[in-house]
Amino acid sequence: MKRFAMLATALATPAIAAPLADLAAIDRSVTLFAGAEIGQPGGAALPVDRRLRLEACAAPLALAWYGVRRDTVLVHCPTTGWRVFVPLQSSTAGPQSAAAVARGDAVSVTIHGPGFAVSQPGEALEAGPIGAWIKVRGVASNAAPLRAQVIRPGLVGIELP
């Protein structure tokens, strides 16, 4: 009987609510990471769902690209373990955006990161305006296609962390 009374007391006691993560701060972090505002090409498609109830993160958020297309940002809290996937607004806009690179164009593919940059000639496998992520392939016969961002006509790039 004593156990039953303790169990009933435990069930009747409300759980102490842990502080919740600031969802607007997650939006700001994604904006800084992606380099574009919410709703803009390359930025988050929508704000993080305000119905989410995530435990506050005691450490800085970890952000990374999710997938090879770089069209989703993974936001991760290393202390609590939650993860949020934030889809980005497509960089390919409607007809008002003229393609800076056309399919079949010769392009220079630049891969750069902190303290280095390498370039090689390539071919655009898709058309796209500045800022769009398109498929490209190096000129070597066995080169695998990859996705790179259009920087300007004739130049596409991939930034590594």
PDB file of C-alpha atoms in Angstrom:
ATOM      1  CA  MET A   1       0.000   0.000   0.000  1.00  0.00           C
ATOM      2  CA  LYS A   2       2.869   2.331   0.823  1.00  0.00           C
ATOM      3  CA  ARG A   3       4.322   1.790  -2.680  1.00  0.00           C
ATOM      4  CA  PHE A   4       0.986   2.621  -4.261  1.00  0.00           C
ATOM      5  CA  ALA A   5       0.810   5.909  -2.293  1.00  0.00           C
ATOM      6  CA  MET A   6       4.365   6.841  -3.398  1.00  0.00           C
ATOM      7  CA  LEU A   7       3.544   6.046  -7.019  1.00  0.00           C
ATOM      8  CA  ALA A   8       0.335   8.083  -6.897  1.00  0.00           C
ATOM      9  CA  THR A   9       2.233  11.021  -5.382  1.00  0.00           C
ATOM     10  CA  ALA A  10       4.937  10.795  -8.054  1.00  0.00           C
ATOM     11  CA  LEU A  11       2.354  10.751 -10.835  1.00  0.00           C
ATOM     12  CA  ALA A  12       0.421  13.672  -9.381  1.00  0.00           C
ATOM     13  CA  THR A  13       3.547  15.851  -9.004  1.00  0.00           C
ATOM     14  CA  PRO A  14       4.016  17.989 -12.123  1.00  0.00           C
ATOM     15  CA  ALA A  15       7.352  17.592 -13.881  1.00  0.00           C
ATOM     16  CA  ILE A  16       9.702  20.513 -13.521  1.00  0.00           C
ATOM     17  CA  ALA A  17       9.858  22.169 -16.907  1.00  0.00           C
ATOM     18  CA  ALA A  18      13.347  22.475 -18.364  1.00  0.00           C
ATOM     19  CA  PRO A  19      14.153  25.754 -20.100  1.00  0.00           C
ATOM     20  CA  LEU A  20      13.385  25.659 -23.810  1.00  0.00           C
ATOM     21  CA  ALA A  21      15.650  26.523 -26.723  1.00  0.00           C
ATOM     22  CA  ASP A  22      15.219  29.955 -28.312  1.00  0.00           C
ATOM     23  CA  LEU A  23      13.826  29.093 -31.757  1.00  0.00           C
ATOM     24  CA  ALA A  24      14.526  32.614 -33.047  1.00  0.00           C
ATOM     25  CA  ALA A  25      18.198  32.064 -32.136  1.00  0.00           C
ATOM     26  CA  ILE A  26      18.161  28.904 -34.259  1.00  0.00           C
ATOM     27  CA  ASP A  27      16.739  30.956 -37.157  1.00  0.00           C
ATOM     28  CA  ARG A  28      19.518  33.548 -36.707  1.00  0.00           C
ATOM     29  CA  SER A  29      22.181  30.827 -36.636  1.00  0.00           C
ATOM     30  CA  VAL A  30      20.871  29.288 -39.865  1.00  0.00           C
ATOM     31  CA  THR A  31      20.800  32.743 -41.508  1.00  0.00           C
ATOM     32  CA  LEU A  32      24.451  33.335 -40.587  1.00  0.00           C
ATOM     33  CA  PHE A  33      25.469  29.832 -41.660  1.00  0.00           C
ATOM     34  CA  ALA A  34      23.640  29.904 -45.019  1.00  0.00           C
ATOM     35  CA  GLY A  35      24.452  33.556 -45.739  1.00  0.00           C
ATOM     36  CA  ALA A  36      20.890  34.483 -46.690  1.00  0.00           C
ATOM     37  CA  GLU A  37      17.728  35.599 -44.888  1.00  0.00           C
ATOM     38  CA  ILE A  38      14.647  33.431 -44.367  1.00  0.00           C
ATOM     39  CA  GLY A  39      12.658  33.167 -47.604  1.00  0.00           C
ATOM     40  CA  GLN A  40      15.522  34.454 -49.764  1.00  0.00           C
ATOM     41  CA  PRO A  41      17.290  32.181 -52.266  1.00  0.00           C
ATOM     42  CA  GLY A  42      19.841  30.153 -50.309  1.00  0.00           C
ATOM     43  CA  GLY A  43      18.269  31.007 -46.925  1.00  0.00           C
ATOM     44  CA  ALA A  44      15.868  28.992 -44.817  1.00  0.00           C
ATOM     45  CA  ALA A  45      12.626  28.335 -46.668  1.00  0.00           C
ATOM     46  CA  LEU A  46      10.604  29.052 -43.495  1.00  0.00           C
ATOM     47  CA  PRO A  47      11.343  29.901 -39.857  1.00  0.00           C
ATOM     48  CA  VAL A  48      11.840  26.933 -37.536  1.00  0.00           C
ATOM     49  CA  ASP A  49       8.451  25.535 -36.492  1.00  0.00           C
ATOM     50  CA  ARG A  50       7.404  27.448 -33.382  1.00  0.00           C
ATOM     51  CA  ARG A  51       5.564  24.392 -32.049  1.00  0.00           C
ATOM     52  CA  LEU A  52       8.881  22.682 -31.328  1.00  0.00           C
ATOM     53  CA  ARG A  53       9.701  22.277 -27.644  1.00  0.00           C
ATOM     54  CA  LEU A  54      13.457  21.698 -27.577  1.00  0.00           C
ATOM     55  CA  GLU A  55      15.479  21.628 -24.402  1.00  0.00           C
ATOM     56  CA  ALA A  56      17.827  24.639 -24.111  1.00  0.00           C
ATOM     57  CA  CYS A  57      21.327  23.891 -25.351  1.00  0.00           C
ATOM     58  CA  ALA A  58      24.153  24.540 -22.873  1.00  0.00           C
ATOM     59  CA  ALA A  59      26.789  24.576 -25.644  1.00  0.00           C
ATOM     60  CA  PRO A  60      26.978  26.514 -28.921  1.00  0.00           C
ATOM     61  CA  LEU A  61      24.825  25.001 -31.650  1.00  0.00           C
ATOM     62  CA  ALA A  62      26.596  22.882 -34.255  1.00  0.00           C
ATOM     63  CA  LEU A  63      25.528  23.648 -37.833  1.00  0.00           C
ATOM     64  CA  ALA A  64      26.489  21.671 -40.927  1.00  0.00           C
ATOM     65  CA  TRP A  65      25.281  21.027 -44.442  1.00  0.00           C
ATOM     66  CA  TYR A  66      23.058  17.980 -44.663  1.00  0.00           C
ATOM     67  CA  GLY A  67      23.460  16.081 -47.925  1.00  0.00           C
ATOM     68  CA  VAL A  68      25.587  16.702 -50.964  1.00  0.00           C
ATOM     69  CA  ARG A  69      23.094  19.109 -52.525  1.00  0.00           C
ATOM     70  CA  ARG A  70      23.563  21.626 -49.677  1.00  0.00           C
ATOM     71  CA  ASP A  71      19.853  22.366 -49.659  1.00  0.00           C
ATOM     72  CA  THR A  72      19.334  21.562 -45.970  1.00  0.00           C
ATOM     73  CA  VAL A  73      21.107  22.738 -42.814  1.00  0.00           C
ATOM     74  CA  LEU A  74      21.463  20.364 -39.866  1.00  0.00           C
ATOM     75  CA  VAL A  75      21.273  22.160 -36.497  1.00  0.00           C
ATOM     76  CA  HIS A  76      22.473  19.985 -33.608  1.00  0.00           C
ATOM     77  CA  CYS A  77      22.729  20.551 -29.858  1.00  0.00           C
ATOM     78  CA  PRO A  78      25.781  18.605 -28.654  1.00  0.00           C
ATOM     79  CA  THR A  79      24.697  18.637 -24.992  1.00  0.00           C
ATOM     80  CA  THR A  80      21.084  17.468 -25.310  1.00  0.00           C
ATOM     81  CA  GLY A  81      21.324  15.550 -28.578  1.00  0.00           C
ATOM     82  CA  TRP A  82      18.367  17.072 -30.450  1.00  0.00           C
ATOM     83  CA  ARG A  83      18.692  17.733 -34.180  1.00  0.00           C
ATOM     84  CA  VAL A  84      16.651  19.964 -36.471  1.00  0.00           C
ATOM     85  CA  PHE A  85      16.798  19.831 -40.268  1.00  0.00           C
ATOM     86  CA  VAL A  86      16.135  23.228 -41.890  1.00  0.00           C
ATOM     87  CA  PRO A  87      15.352  23.133 -45.639  1.00  0.00           C
ATOM     88  CA  LEU A  88      16.651  26.048 -47.681  1.00  0.00           C
ATOM     89  CA  GLN A  89      14.812  28.125 -50.256  1.00  0.00           C
ATOM     90  CA  SER A  90      15.734  27.022 -53.754  1.00  0.00           C
ATOM     91  CA  SER A  91      18.384  29.205 -55.322  1.00  0.00           C
ATOM     92  CA  THR A  92      16.853  28.771 -58.718  1.00  0.00           C
ATOM     93  CA  ALA A  93      14.378  31.575 -59.158  1.00  0.00           C
ATOM     94  CA  GLY A  94      11.766  32.083 -61.812  1.00  0.00           C
ATOM     95  CA  PRO A  95      12.172  33.568 -65.274  1.00  0.00           C
ATOM     96  CA  GLN A  96      13.278  36.969 -63.935  1.00  0.00           C
ATOM     97  CA  SER A  97      16.706  35.487 -63.057  1.00  0.00           C
ATOM     98  CA  ALA A  98      18.882  35.147 -66.105  1.00  0.00           C
ATOM     99  CA  ALA A  99      21.139  32.124 -66.115  1.00  0.00           C
ATOM    100  CA  ALA A 100      24.758  33.097 -65.530  1.00  0.00           C
ATOM    101  CA  VAL A 101      25.842  29.623 -66.603  1.00  0.00           C
ATOM    102  CA  ALA A 102      24.149  27.573 -69.323  1.00  0.00           C
ATOM    103  CA  ARG A 103      24.124  23.800 -69.677  1.00  0.00           C
ATOM    104  CA  GLY A 104      27.245  22.736 -71.588  1.00  0.00           C
ATOM    105  CA  ASP A 105      29.233  25.896 -70.719  1.00  0.00           C
ATOM    106  CA  ALA A 106      32.912  25.542 -69.933  1.00  0.00           C
ATOM    107  CA  VAL A 107      33.405  26.631 -66.318  1.00  0.00           C
ATOM    108  CA  SER A 108      36.214  26.883 -63.817  1.00  0.00           C
ATOM    109  CA  VAL A 109      35.418  24.798 -60.720  1.00  0.00           C
ATOM    110  CA  THR A 110      37.018  26.257 -57.588  1.00  0.00           C
ATOM    111  CA  ILE A 111      37.147  24.430 -54.264  1.00  0.00           C
ATOM    112  CA  HIS A 112      38.302  26.620 -51.393  1.00  0.00           C
ATOM    113  CA  GLY A 113      38.607  26.574 -47.651  1.00  0.00           C
ATOM    114  CA  PRO A 114      40.624  28.214 -44.908  1.00  0.00           C
ATOM    115  CA  GLY A 115      44.101  28.776 -46.361  1.00  0.00           C
ATOM    116  CA  PHE A 116      43.719  27.006 -49.704  1.00  0.00           C
ATOM    117  CA  ALA A 117      42.010  27.098 -53.088  1.00  0.00           C
ATOM    118  CA  VAL A 118      42.219  24.725 -56.043  1.00  0.00           C
ATOM    119  CA  SER A 119      40.649  25.076 -59.467  1.00  0.00           C
ATOM    120  CA  GLN A 120      40.103  22.868 -62.457  1.00  0.00           C
ATOM    121  CA  PRO A 121      38.254  23.220 -65.735  1.00  0.00           C
ATOM    122  CA  GLY A 122      34.818  21.679 -65.948  1.00  0.00           C
ATOM    123  CA  GLU A 123      31.508  21.582 -67.767  1.00  0.00           C
ATOM    124  CA  ALA A 124      28.125  22.747 -66.483  1.00  0.00           C
ATOM    125  CA  LEU A 125      25.577  19.928 -66.581  1.00  0.00           C
ATOM    126  CA  GLU A 126      22.752  22.340 -65.626  1.00  0.00           C
ATOM    127  CA  ALA A 127      21.976  26.007 -66.168  1.00  0.00           C
ATOM    128  CA  GLY A 128      21.665  28.384 -63.228  1.00  0.00           C
ATOM    129  CA  PRO A 129      21.707  32.023 -62.098  1.00  0.00           C
ATOM    130  CA  ILE A 130      24.282  33.445 -59.695  1.00  0.00           C
ATOM    131  CA  GLY A 131      23.905  31.798 -56.301  1.00  0.00           C
ATOM    132  CA  ALA A 132      22.273  28.607 -57.637  1.00  0.00           C
ATOM    133  CA  TRP A 133      23.704  25.163 -56.936  1.00  0.00           C
ATOM    134  CA  ILE A 134      24.160  23.277 -60.216  1.00  0.00           C
ATOM    135  CA  LYS A 135      25.669  19.974 -61.323  1.00  0.00           C
ATOM    136  CA  VAL A 136      29.125  20.225 -62.889  1.00  0.00           C
ATOM    137  CA  ARG A 137      31.703  17.707 -64.030  1.00  0.00           C
ATOM    138  CA  GLY A 138      35.467  17.982 -64.391  1.00  0.00           C
ATOM    139  CA  VAL A 139      36.868  17.582 -67.895  1.00  0.00           C
ATOM    140  CA  ALA A 140      38.551  14.243 -67.062  1.00  0.00           C
ATOM    141  CA  SER A 141      36.715  11.357 -68.728  1.00  0.00           C
ATOM    142  CA  ASN A 142      36.087   9.558 -65.418  1.00  0.00           C
ATOM    143  CA  ALA A 143      35.126  12.648 -63.390  1.00  0.00           C
ATOM    144  CA  ALA A 144      32.027  12.210 -61.237  1.00  0.00           C
ATOM    145  CA  PRO A 145      29.396  14.973 -61.296  1.00  0.00           C
ATOM    146  CA  LEU A 146      29.248  17.232 -58.260  1.00  0.00           C
ATOM    147  CA  ARG A 147      27.218  20.240 -57.133  1.00  0.00           C
ATOM    148  CA  ALA A 148      28.784  23.693 -57.063  1.00  0.00           C
ATOM    149  CA  GLN A 149      27.427  27.193 -56.559  1.00  0.00           C
ATOM    150  CA  VAL A 150      27.421  29.646 -59.463  1.00  0.00           C
ATOM    151  CA  ILE A 151      29.661  32.571 -58.478  1.00  0.00           C
ATOM    152  CA  ARG A 152      29.677  34.432 -61.792  1.00  0.00           C
ATOM    153  CA  PRO A 153      29.499  33.501 -65.473  1.00  0.00           C
ATOM    154  CA  GLY A 154      32.132  30.842 -66.121  1.00  0.00           C
ATOM    155  CA  LEU A 155      32.961  30.285 -62.426  1.00  0.00           C
ATOM    156  CA  VAL A 156      31.420  27.868 -59.940  1.00  0.00           C
ATOM    157  CA  GLY A 157      32.690  27.042 -56.479  1.00  0.00           C
ATOM    158  CA  ILE A 158      32.480  24.852 -53.420  1.00  0.00           C
ATOM    159  CA  GLU A 159      33.449  26.185 -50.003  1.00  0.00           C
ATOM    160  CA  LEU A 160      34.785  23.689 -47.485  1.00  0.00           C
ATOM    161  CA  PRO A 161      34.685  24.324 -43.741  1.00  0.00           C
TER     162      PRO A 161
END
